[in-house]
Amino acid sequence: MHLSPDEIIFWQYGIFKLNATIVYTWGLMGVLAIGAKLVTSRLSTGLQRSRWQNLLEVVVTGIEKQIADVGLRQPRKYLGFLGTLFLFVATASLFTIVPGYEPPTGSLSTTAALAISVFVAVPLFGIAEGGLREYLGDYLKPTFIMLPFNIISELSRTLALAVRLFGNMMSGTMILAILLTITPYIFPIALSVLGLLTGMVQAYIFSILATVYIAAATHTRKSGPESETTPEA
Protein backbone atom coordinates (compact mmCIF):
# COMPACT_ATOMS: atom_id res chain seq x y z
CA MET A 1 0.00 0.00 0.00
CA HIS A 2 1.47 3.32 -1.11
CA LEU A 3 0.42 6.53 0.61
CA SER A 4 1.02 8.56 -2.54
CA PRO A 5 1.19 7.57 -6.22
CA ASP A 6 4.38 9.65 -6.43
CA GLU A 7 6.14 6.78 -4.67
CA ILE A 8 5.45 4.37 -7.54
CA ILE A 9 8.15 4.83 -10.21
CA PHE A 10 7.62 3.12 -13.56
CA TRP A 11 10.61 4.58 -15.38
CA GLN A 12 13.56 6.78 -14.43
CA TYR A 13 16.45 8.26 -16.35
CA GLY A 14 18.61 10.58 -14.27
CA ILE A 15 16.42 13.28 -12.79
CA PHE A 16 13.51 12.40 -15.07
CA LYS A 17 10.90 10.14 -13.52
CA LEU A 18 7.69 8.62 -14.78
CA ASN A 19 5.65 7.91 -11.69
CA ALA A 20 2.12 6.64 -11.16
CA THR A 21 0.75 10.16 -10.73
CA ILE A 22 1.70 11.09 -14.29
CA VAL A 23 0.66 7.76 -15.80
CA TYR A 24 -2.71 7.58 -14.05
CA THR A 25 -3.46 11.26 -14.68
CA TRP A 26 -2.89 10.99 -18.42
CA GLY A 27 -4.62 7.62 -18.50
CA LEU A 28 -7.63 9.12 -16.74
CA MET A 29 -7.73 12.06 -19.15
CA GLY A 30 -7.58 9.59 -22.03
CA VAL A 31 -10.48 7.59 -20.62
CA LEU A 32 -12.57 10.74 -20.18
CA ALA A 33 -11.76 11.99 -23.69
CA ILE A 34 -12.50 8.65 -25.35
CA GLY A 35 -15.63 8.18 -23.25
CA ALA A 36 -16.91 11.64 -24.16
CA LYS A 37 -16.25 10.94 -27.84
CA LEU A 38 -18.10 7.63 -27.76
CA VAL A 39 -21.05 8.94 -25.75
CA THR A 40 -21.55 12.01 -27.94
CA SER A 41 -20.90 10.34 -31.30
CA ARG A 42 -24.50 9.21 -31.87
CA LEU A 43 -26.72 11.69 -30.10
CA SER A 44 -30.37 11.76 -31.08
CA THR A 45 -32.77 14.69 -31.10
CA GLY A 46 -35.86 12.55 -31.47
CA LEU A 47 -37.96 10.73 -28.92
CA GLN A 48 -35.95 7.52 -29.20
CA ARG A 49 -32.78 7.92 -27.20
CA SER A 50 -30.23 5.49 -25.88
CA ARG A 51 -29.64 4.86 -22.20
CA TRP A 52 -26.20 6.42 -22.47
CA GLN A 53 -27.66 9.61 -23.89
CA ASN A 54 -30.26 9.75 -21.13
CA LEU A 55 -27.53 9.30 -18.53
CA LEU A 56 -25.41 11.99 -20.21
CA GLU A 57 -28.31 14.44 -20.25
CA VAL A 58 -29.03 13.78 -16.57
CA VAL A 59 -25.39 14.47 -15.64
CA VAL A 60 -25.13 17.61 -17.79
CA THR A 61 -28.49 18.95 -16.59
CA GLY A 62 -27.54 18.31 -12.97
CA ILE A 63 -24.22 20.13 -13.32
CA GLU A 64 -25.91 23.06 -15.06
CA LYS A 65 -28.49 23.31 -12.30
CA GLN A 66 -25.82 23.36 -9.61
CA ILE A 67 -23.91 26.09 -11.46
CA ALA A 68 -27.08 28.16 -11.82
CA ASP A 69 -28.00 27.66 -8.15
CA VAL A 70 -24.66 29.15 -7.09
CA GLY A 71 -25.50 32.35 -8.95
CA LEU A 72 -24.01 32.20 -12.42
CA ARG A 73 -26.56 33.37 -14.97
CA GLN A 74 -25.19 31.49 -17.97
CA PRO A 75 -24.28 27.99 -16.75
CA ARG A 76 -23.49 26.74 -20.26
CA LYS A 77 -20.64 29.24 -20.41
CA TYR A 78 -18.90 27.59 -17.46
CA LEU A 79 -20.07 24.02 -18.02
CA GLY A 80 -16.98 22.88 -19.90
CA PHE A 81 -14.52 23.93 -17.20
CA LEU A 82 -16.51 23.15 -14.05
CA GLY A 83 -17.99 19.95 -15.44
CA THR A 84 -14.54 18.68 -16.39
CA LEU A 85 -13.23 19.38 -12.89
CA PHE A 86 -16.08 17.43 -11.33
CA LEU A 87 -15.81 14.47 -13.71
CA PHE A 88 -12.03 14.26 -13.31
CA VAL A 89 -12.07 14.15 -9.51
CA ALA A 90 -15.12 11.87 -9.41
CA THR A 91 -13.72 9.42 -11.96
CA ALA A 92 -10.34 9.39 -10.22
CA SER A 93 -12.11 8.25 -7.05
CA LEU A 94 -14.42 5.82 -8.82
CA PHE A 95 -11.53 3.90 -10.39
CA THR A 96 -10.17 2.98 -6.95
CA ILE A 97 -12.13 -0.26 -7.28
CA VAL A 98 -9.62 -1.31 -9.97
CA PRO A 99 -6.82 -3.42 -8.42
CA GLY A 100 -3.43 -1.73 -8.51
CA TYR A 101 -4.87 1.69 -9.32
CA GLU A 102 -3.80 4.70 -7.27
CA PRO A 103 -5.94 7.86 -7.65
CA PRO A 104 -3.80 10.77 -8.89
CA THR A 105 -5.75 13.06 -6.55
CA GLY A 106 -3.84 11.38 -3.73
CA SER A 107 -0.78 13.37 -4.85
CA LEU A 108 -0.28 16.97 -3.80
CA SER A 109 1.08 17.81 -7.25
CA THR A 110 -2.22 16.83 -8.89
CA THR A 111 -4.41 18.69 -6.41
CA ALA A 112 -2.13 21.72 -6.70
CA ALA A 113 -2.50 21.62 -10.50
CA LEU A 114 -6.30 21.48 -10.16
CA ALA A 115 -6.26 24.41 -7.72
CA ILE A 116 -3.98 26.43 -10.01
CA SER A 117 -6.35 25.83 -12.92
CA VAL A 118 -9.13 27.35 -10.81
CA PHE A 119 -6.80 30.21 -9.81
CA VAL A 120 -6.19 31.00 -13.49
CA ALA A 121 -9.80 30.47 -14.60
CA VAL A 122 -11.34 32.85 -12.04
CA PRO A 123 -9.70 36.05 -13.39
CA LEU A 124 -10.12 34.89 -16.98
CA PHE A 125 -13.88 34.52 -16.53
CA GLY A 126 -14.01 37.77 -14.59
CA ILE A 127 -12.12 39.70 -17.28
CA ALA A 128 -14.20 38.14 -20.05
CA GLU A 129 -17.38 39.21 -18.26
CA GLY A 130 -16.58 42.85 -17.52
CA GLY A 131 -13.17 43.76 -18.86
CA LEU A 132 -9.68 43.98 -17.36
CA ARG A 133 -10.07 47.43 -15.82
CA GLU A 134 -13.30 46.65 -14.03
CA TYR A 135 -12.01 43.32 -12.75
CA LEU A 136 -8.79 44.80 -11.36
CA GLY A 137 -10.84 47.60 -9.82
CA ASP A 138 -12.53 45.07 -7.55
CA TYR A 139 -9.23 44.62 -5.69
CA LEU A 140 -9.38 48.27 -4.62
CA LYS A 141 -12.90 48.08 -3.20
CA PRO A 142 -14.11 49.44 -0.87
CA THR A 143 -10.75 51.23 -0.49
CA PHE A 144 -7.22 50.84 -1.89
CA ILE A 145 -6.06 49.66 1.55
CA MET A 146 -7.80 46.35 0.83
CA LEU A 147 -5.50 45.59 -2.14
CA PRO A 148 -2.95 43.41 -0.25
CA PHE A 149 -5.71 41.64 1.65
CA ASN A 150 -7.59 40.83 -1.54
CA ILE A 151 -4.41 39.47 -3.11
CA ILE A 152 -3.72 37.34 -0.04
CA SER A 153 -7.29 36.08 -0.22
CA GLU A 154 -6.80 34.94 -3.83
CA LEU A 155 -3.61 33.07 -2.97
CA SER A 156 -4.84 31.55 0.29
CA ARG A 157 -8.04 30.13 -1.16
CA THR A 158 -6.04 28.52 -3.98
CA LEU A 159 -3.78 26.88 -1.40
CA ALA A 160 -6.84 25.84 0.60
CA LEU A 161 -8.39 24.18 -2.46
CA ALA A 162 -5.27 22.09 -3.07
CA VAL A 163 -4.70 21.12 0.57
CA ARG A 164 -8.39 20.37 1.18
CA LEU A 165 -8.67 17.93 -1.72
CA PHE A 166 -5.27 16.37 -1.06
CA GLY A 167 -5.91 15.98 2.67
CA ASN A 168 -9.31 14.38 2.25
CA MET A 169 -8.13 11.95 -0.42
CA MET A 170 -4.88 11.18 1.36
CA SER A 171 -6.55 10.56 4.72
CA GLY A 172 -8.67 7.77 3.28
CA THR A 173 -5.58 6.08 1.84
CA MET A 174 -3.70 6.38 5.14
CA ILE A 175 -6.59 4.95 7.17
CA LEU A 176 -6.93 2.07 4.74
CA ALA A 177 -3.20 1.32 5.00
CA ILE A 178 -3.38 1.31 8.80
CA LEU A 179 -6.41 -0.98 8.85
CA LEU A 180 -4.73 -3.36 6.44
CA THR A 181 -2.01 -3.95 9.00
CA ILE A 182 -4.50 -4.47 11.84
CA THR A 183 -7.52 -6.20 10.31
CA PRO A 184 -6.70 -7.20 6.73
CA TYR A 185 -10.13 -8.55 5.78
CA ILE A 186 -13.38 -6.88 6.78
CA PHE A 187 -12.69 -3.23 7.57
CA PRO A 188 -10.60 -2.38 4.47
CA ILE A 189 -13.43 -3.58 2.20
CA ALA A 190 -15.99 -1.45 4.01
CA LEU A 191 -13.63 1.50 4.03
CA SER A 192 -12.99 1.16 0.29
CA VAL A 193 -16.73 1.43 -0.35
CA LEU A 194 -16.87 4.44 1.94
CA GLY A 195 -13.91 5.91 0.05
CA LEU A 196 -15.92 5.86 -3.17
CA LEU A 197 -18.61 7.95 -1.51
CA THR A 198 -16.02 10.30 -0.03
CA GLY A 199 -14.41 10.78 -3.43
CA MET A 200 -17.74 11.74 -5.01
CA VAL A 201 -18.39 14.21 -2.21
CA GLN A 202 -14.96 15.76 -2.65
CA ALA A 203 -15.54 16.09 -6.40
CA TYR A 204 -18.79 17.91 -5.68
CA ILE A 205 -17.23 20.20 -3.07
CA PHE A 206 -14.24 21.05 -5.27
CA SER A 207 -16.39 21.95 -8.28
CA ILE A 208 -18.86 23.93 -6.14
CA LEU A 209 -16.05 25.96 -4.56
CA ALA A 210 -14.64 26.69 -8.01
CA THR A 211 -18.12 27.82 -9.08
CA VAL A 212 -18.43 30.08 -6.05
CA TYR A 213 -15.06 31.71 -6.79
CA ILE A 214 -16.04 32.34 -10.41
CA ALA A 215 -19.41 33.72 -9.32
CA ALA A 216 -17.62 36.07 -6.91
CA ALA A 217 -15.36 37.28 -9.73
CA THR A 218 -18.32 38.03 -12.01
CA HIS A 219 -20.95 39.25 -9.52
CA THR A 220 -20.28 42.94 -10.17
CA ARG A 221 -20.99 42.45 -13.85
CA LYS A 222 -24.57 41.28 -13.29
CA SER A 223 -25.94 44.76 -13.93
CA GLY A 224 -25.81 44.29 -17.69
CA PRO A 225 -28.18 45.41 -20.42
CA GLU A 226 -31.10 43.61 -18.80
CA SER A 227 -30.94 45.71 -15.64
CA GLU A 228 -30.18 48.93 -17.51
CA THR A 229 -33.41 48.82 -19.51
CA THR A 230 -36.33 50.48 -17.82
CA PRO A 231 -39.96 49.72 -18.63
CA GLU A 232 -41.70 52.25 -20.80
CA ALA A 233 -44.36 54.38 -19.20
XYZ file of C-alpha atoms in Angstrom, residues 67-199:
133
model
C -23.914 26.087 -11.456
C -27.081 28.158 -11.822
C -28.001 27.663 -8.148
C -24.664 29.149 -7.085
C -25.500 32.352 -8.947
C -24.009 32.195 -12.419
C -26.555 33.371 -14.966
C -25.189 31.486 -17.966
C -24.277 27.991 -16.753
C -23.490 26.744 -20.258
C -20.641 29.242 -20.412
C -18.903 27.593 -17.456
C -20.072 24.017 -18.016
C -16.984 22.875 -19.899
C -14.521 23.929 -17.203
C -16.510 23.153 -14.050
C -17.992 19.946 -15.445
C -14.535 18.678 -16.390
C -13.230 19.381 -12.888
C -16.078 17.432 -11.331
C -15.811 14.471 -13.715
C -12.030 14.257 -13.313
C -12.066 14.147 -9.511
C -15.122 11.871 -9.410
C -13.719 9.421 -11.964
C -10.337 9.387 -10.223
C -12.106 8.248 -7.051
C -14.416 5.817 -8.825
C -11.532 3.896 -10.385
C -10.170 2.984 -6.946
C -12.130 -0.256 -7.282
C -9.625 -1.312 -9.974
C -6.819 -3.424 -8.420
C -3.430 -1.726 -8.511
C -4.873 1.688 -9.319
C -3.800 4.701 -7.267
C -5.944 7.858 -7.647
C -3.804 10.767 -8.890
C -5.754 13.058 -6.554
C -3.841 11.377 -3.733
C -0.783 13.374 -4.848
C -0.284 16.974 -3.797
C 1.081 17.809 -7.252
C -2.223 16.835 -8.891
C -4.407 18.688 -6.415
C -2.132 21.715 -6.704
C -2.500 21.620 -10.499
C -6.296 21.484 -10.164
C -6.263 24.409 -7.723
C -3.977 26.430 -10.009
C -6.351 25.827 -12.915
C -9.127 27.348 -10.806
C -6.797 30.206 -9.806
C -6.192 31.001 -13.493
C -9.800 30.466 -14.596
C -11.335 32.847 -12.038
C -9.697 36.054 -13.387
C -10.124 34.886 -16.975
C -13.876 34.521 -16.535
C -14.009 37.771 -14.588
C -12.118 39.705 -17.278
C -14.203 38.142 -20.049
C -17.377 39.211 -18.261
C -16.575 42.854 -17.522
C -13.167 43.760 -18.864
C -9.683 43.983 -17.357
C -10.072 47.432 -15.823
C -13.295 46.650 -14.025
C -12.010 43.318 -12.748
C -8.792 44.801 -11.357
C -10.839 47.605 -9.819
C -12.532 45.068 -7.551
C -9.230 44.615 -5.694
C -9.378 48.267 -4.624
C -12.898 48.080 -3.199
C -14.108 49.439 -0.870
C -10.745 51.235 -0.489
C -7.217 50.837 -1.893
C -6.063 49.657 1.548
C -7.802 46.352 0.828
C -5.505 45.594 -2.144
C -2.952 43.413 -0.255
C -5.712 41.640 1.653
C -7.591 40.829 -1.540
C -4.409 39.470 -3.115
C -3.718 37.339 -0.041
C -7.292 36.076 -0.221
C -6.801 34.944 -3.833
C -3.607 33.069 -2.973
C -4.842 31.550 0.285
C -8.039 30.133 -1.165
C -6.038 28.522 -3.985
C -3.782 26.881 -1.403
C -6.841 25.840 0.604
C -8.387 24.183 -2.457
C -5.269 22.093 -3.066
C -4.697 21.122 0.567
C -8.393 20.373 1.179
C -8.673 17.934 -1.718
C -5.267 16.366 -1.060
C -5.910 15.982 2.674
C -9.308 14.380 2.253
C -8.130 11.954 -0.424
C -4.877 11.185 1.359
C -6.550 10.559 4.723
C -8.675 7.774 3.279
C -5.579 6.076 1.844
C -3.704 6.379 5.144
C -6.586 4.949 7.174
C -6.928 2.066 4.741
C -3.196 1.322 5.003
C -3.383 1.305 8.801
C -6.415 -0.975 8.850
C -4.732 -3.361 6.435
C -2.013 -3.954 9.002
C -4.500 -4.465 11.836
C -7.519 -6.198 10.305
C -6.698 -7.204 6.728
C -10.127 -8.551 5.780
C -13.384 -6.882 6.784
C -12.686 -3.226 7.572
C -10.604 -2.384 4.471
C -13.426 -3.579 2.199
C -15.993 -1.455 4.005
C -13.635 1.505 4.029
C -12.993 1.161 0.289
C -16.729 1.427 -0.355
C -16.866 4.442 1.937
C -13.912 5.907 0.052
C -15.916 5.857 -3.174
C -18.607 7.945 -1.512
C -16.016 10.295 -0.030
C -14.413 10.783 -3.432
